[in-house]
XYZ file of C-alpha atoms in Angstrom:
152
model
C 34.103 -3.339 7.321
C 32.768 0.166 7.863
C 29.838 0.285 10.274
C 28.369 3.371 8.586
C 27.553 1.124 5.645
C 25.213 -0.860 7.877
C 23.604 1.929 9.868
C 19.882 1.675 10.393
C 17.750 4.785 10.220
C 15.462 5.677 13.073
C 12.015 6.908 12.066
C 9.014 8.054 14.071
C 5.330 7.148 14.017
C 4.562 9.912 11.513
C 7.042 10.350 8.670
C 7.376 12.536 5.629
C 7.416 10.194 2.627
C 8.087 10.991 -1.020
C 6.337 8.710 -3.483
C 7.339 8.396 -7.120
C 4.549 7.782 -9.625
C 4.426 5.819 -12.860
C 5.865 8.756 -14.824
C 8.294 9.716 -12.005
C 5.978 12.444 -10.711
C 6.597 13.054 -6.996
C 4.169 13.416 -4.115
C 5.441 14.255 -0.636
C 3.027 13.393 2.146
C 2.877 12.561 5.838
C 2.368 8.839 6.415
C 1.543 6.866 9.534
C 4.096 4.198 10.459
C 2.136 1.167 11.637
C 4.078 -1.916 12.740
C 0.738 -3.679 13.332
C -0.223 -3.382 9.660
C 1.215 -6.187 7.589
C 1.116 -4.269 4.320
C 1.612 -0.687 3.211
C -1.615 0.996 2.062
C -2.187 4.124 0.011
C -5.355 6.128 -0.540
C -7.187 5.865 -3.860
C -6.834 9.611 -4.494
C -3.077 9.396 -3.946
C -2.912 6.393 -6.301
C -4.667 8.464 -8.987
C -2.233 11.367 -8.468
C 0.623 8.891 -8.950
C -0.775 7.639 -12.261
C -2.660 4.512 -11.143
C -6.182 5.612 -12.133
C -6.354 2.719 -14.612
C -5.864 0.274 -11.710
C -8.938 1.692 -9.974
C -10.918 1.648 -13.231
C -9.927 -1.997 -13.700
C -11.131 -2.818 -10.171
C -14.529 -1.190 -10.830
C -15.238 -3.830 -13.496
C -15.519 -6.456 -10.760
C -18.182 -4.549 -8.752
C -16.620 -5.550 -5.427
C -18.173 -3.802 -2.432
C -15.753 -1.778 -0.262
C -16.685 -3.811 2.842
C -17.331 -7.545 2.599
C -18.416 -10.336 4.903
C -16.198 -13.369 5.430
C -18.536 -15.424 3.214
C -18.301 -12.834 0.420
C -14.503 -12.708 0.564
C -14.320 -16.514 0.539
C -16.649 -16.614 -2.478
C -14.389 -14.182 -4.375
C -11.393 -16.371 -3.572
C -13.230 -19.569 -4.512
C -14.140 -18.043 -7.886
C -10.488 -16.979 -8.342
C -11.455 -13.358 -9.015
C -7.903 -12.433 -7.998
C -6.599 -14.105 -11.171
C -8.764 -11.835 -13.336
C -7.776 -8.773 -11.283
C -4.067 -9.597 -11.742
C -4.453 -9.424 -15.518
C -3.823 -5.664 -15.207
C -0.092 -5.010 -15.820
C 0.353 -2.771 -12.733
C -1.376 -5.149 -10.315
C 1.065 -7.599 -8.732
C -1.385 -9.192 -6.328
C -4.575 -8.895 -4.327
C -4.845 -8.475 -0.544
C -7.663 -9.842 1.550
C -7.657 -7.518 4.537
C -9.623 -7.833 7.774
C -10.315 -4.570 9.582
C -12.714 -3.393 12.273
C -15.311 -2.724 9.533
C -15.147 -6.165 7.917
C -13.124 -7.507 5.010
C -11.840 -5.864 1.842
C -10.282 -7.055 -1.394
C -7.498 -4.665 -2.460
C -5.231 -4.446 -5.502
C -1.483 -4.481 -4.785
C 0.976 -2.412 -6.818
C 4.706 -1.804 -6.629
C 5.513 1.741 -5.611
C 8.825 3.554 -5.294
C 9.225 5.741 -2.224
C 11.715 7.651 -0.145
C 11.713 7.370 3.638
C 14.475 9.349 5.336
C 17.571 8.729 3.195
C 16.315 5.391 1.828
C 14.792 5.112 -1.647
C 13.240 1.709 -2.341
C 10.375 -0.109 -4.005
C 7.665 -1.789 -1.966
C 4.284 -3.412 -2.403
C 1.294 -1.283 -1.425
C -2.397 -1.987 -1.544
C -4.874 0.679 -2.631
C -7.909 1.476 -0.472
C -10.195 4.452 0.180
C -8.591 6.285 3.115
C -10.227 9.696 2.578
C -11.868 9.604 6.016
C -8.574 8.861 7.752
C -5.963 11.370 8.864
C -3.102 10.054 6.714
C -3.273 9.047 3.040
C -0.747 6.275 3.600
C 0.113 3.634 6.158
C 3.674 2.403 6.044
C 3.226 -1.245 7.021
C 5.566 -3.936 8.232
C 6.543 -5.004 4.689
C 8.164 -1.573 4.168
C 9.807 -1.150 7.579
C 12.565 -3.778 7.617
C 15.339 -1.198 7.090
C 14.215 1.023 9.960
C 14.070 1.260 13.723
C 10.815 2.828 14.922
C 11.088 5.324 17.785
C 7.634 6.458 18.993
C 9.229 9.491 20.680
C 10.605 10.852 17.407
């Protein structure tokens, strides 16, 4: 068996990523590789550029605040709001995410991307990241094919 078939790519903490939108439009960006983040996240503006504006419009119907308390997030779960959110054809799930600011409820979509030589589909949640340096975090769910070298 050829070992080149099984080679693992080495990527750094900041990587150039190409994302493919709903209509195969391409966006090439710099993304932060974050092994501490469980899920990949993309900025709302980037999601719109990739054709997912209707996902954000769908989310607005639920009037969910961007930052929630634990009680508020538990109430949303108890009322099974996630089931109503998932009625949108592009939404494959909902993430409850705890950050330093509090909790958030985020739609999850499938997105096709290219990292290094690898083109693959992954789940990504959508969140406002306009105040952060990178419009995307490549989380643990998207890093299984890679070795991360912080010196690269």
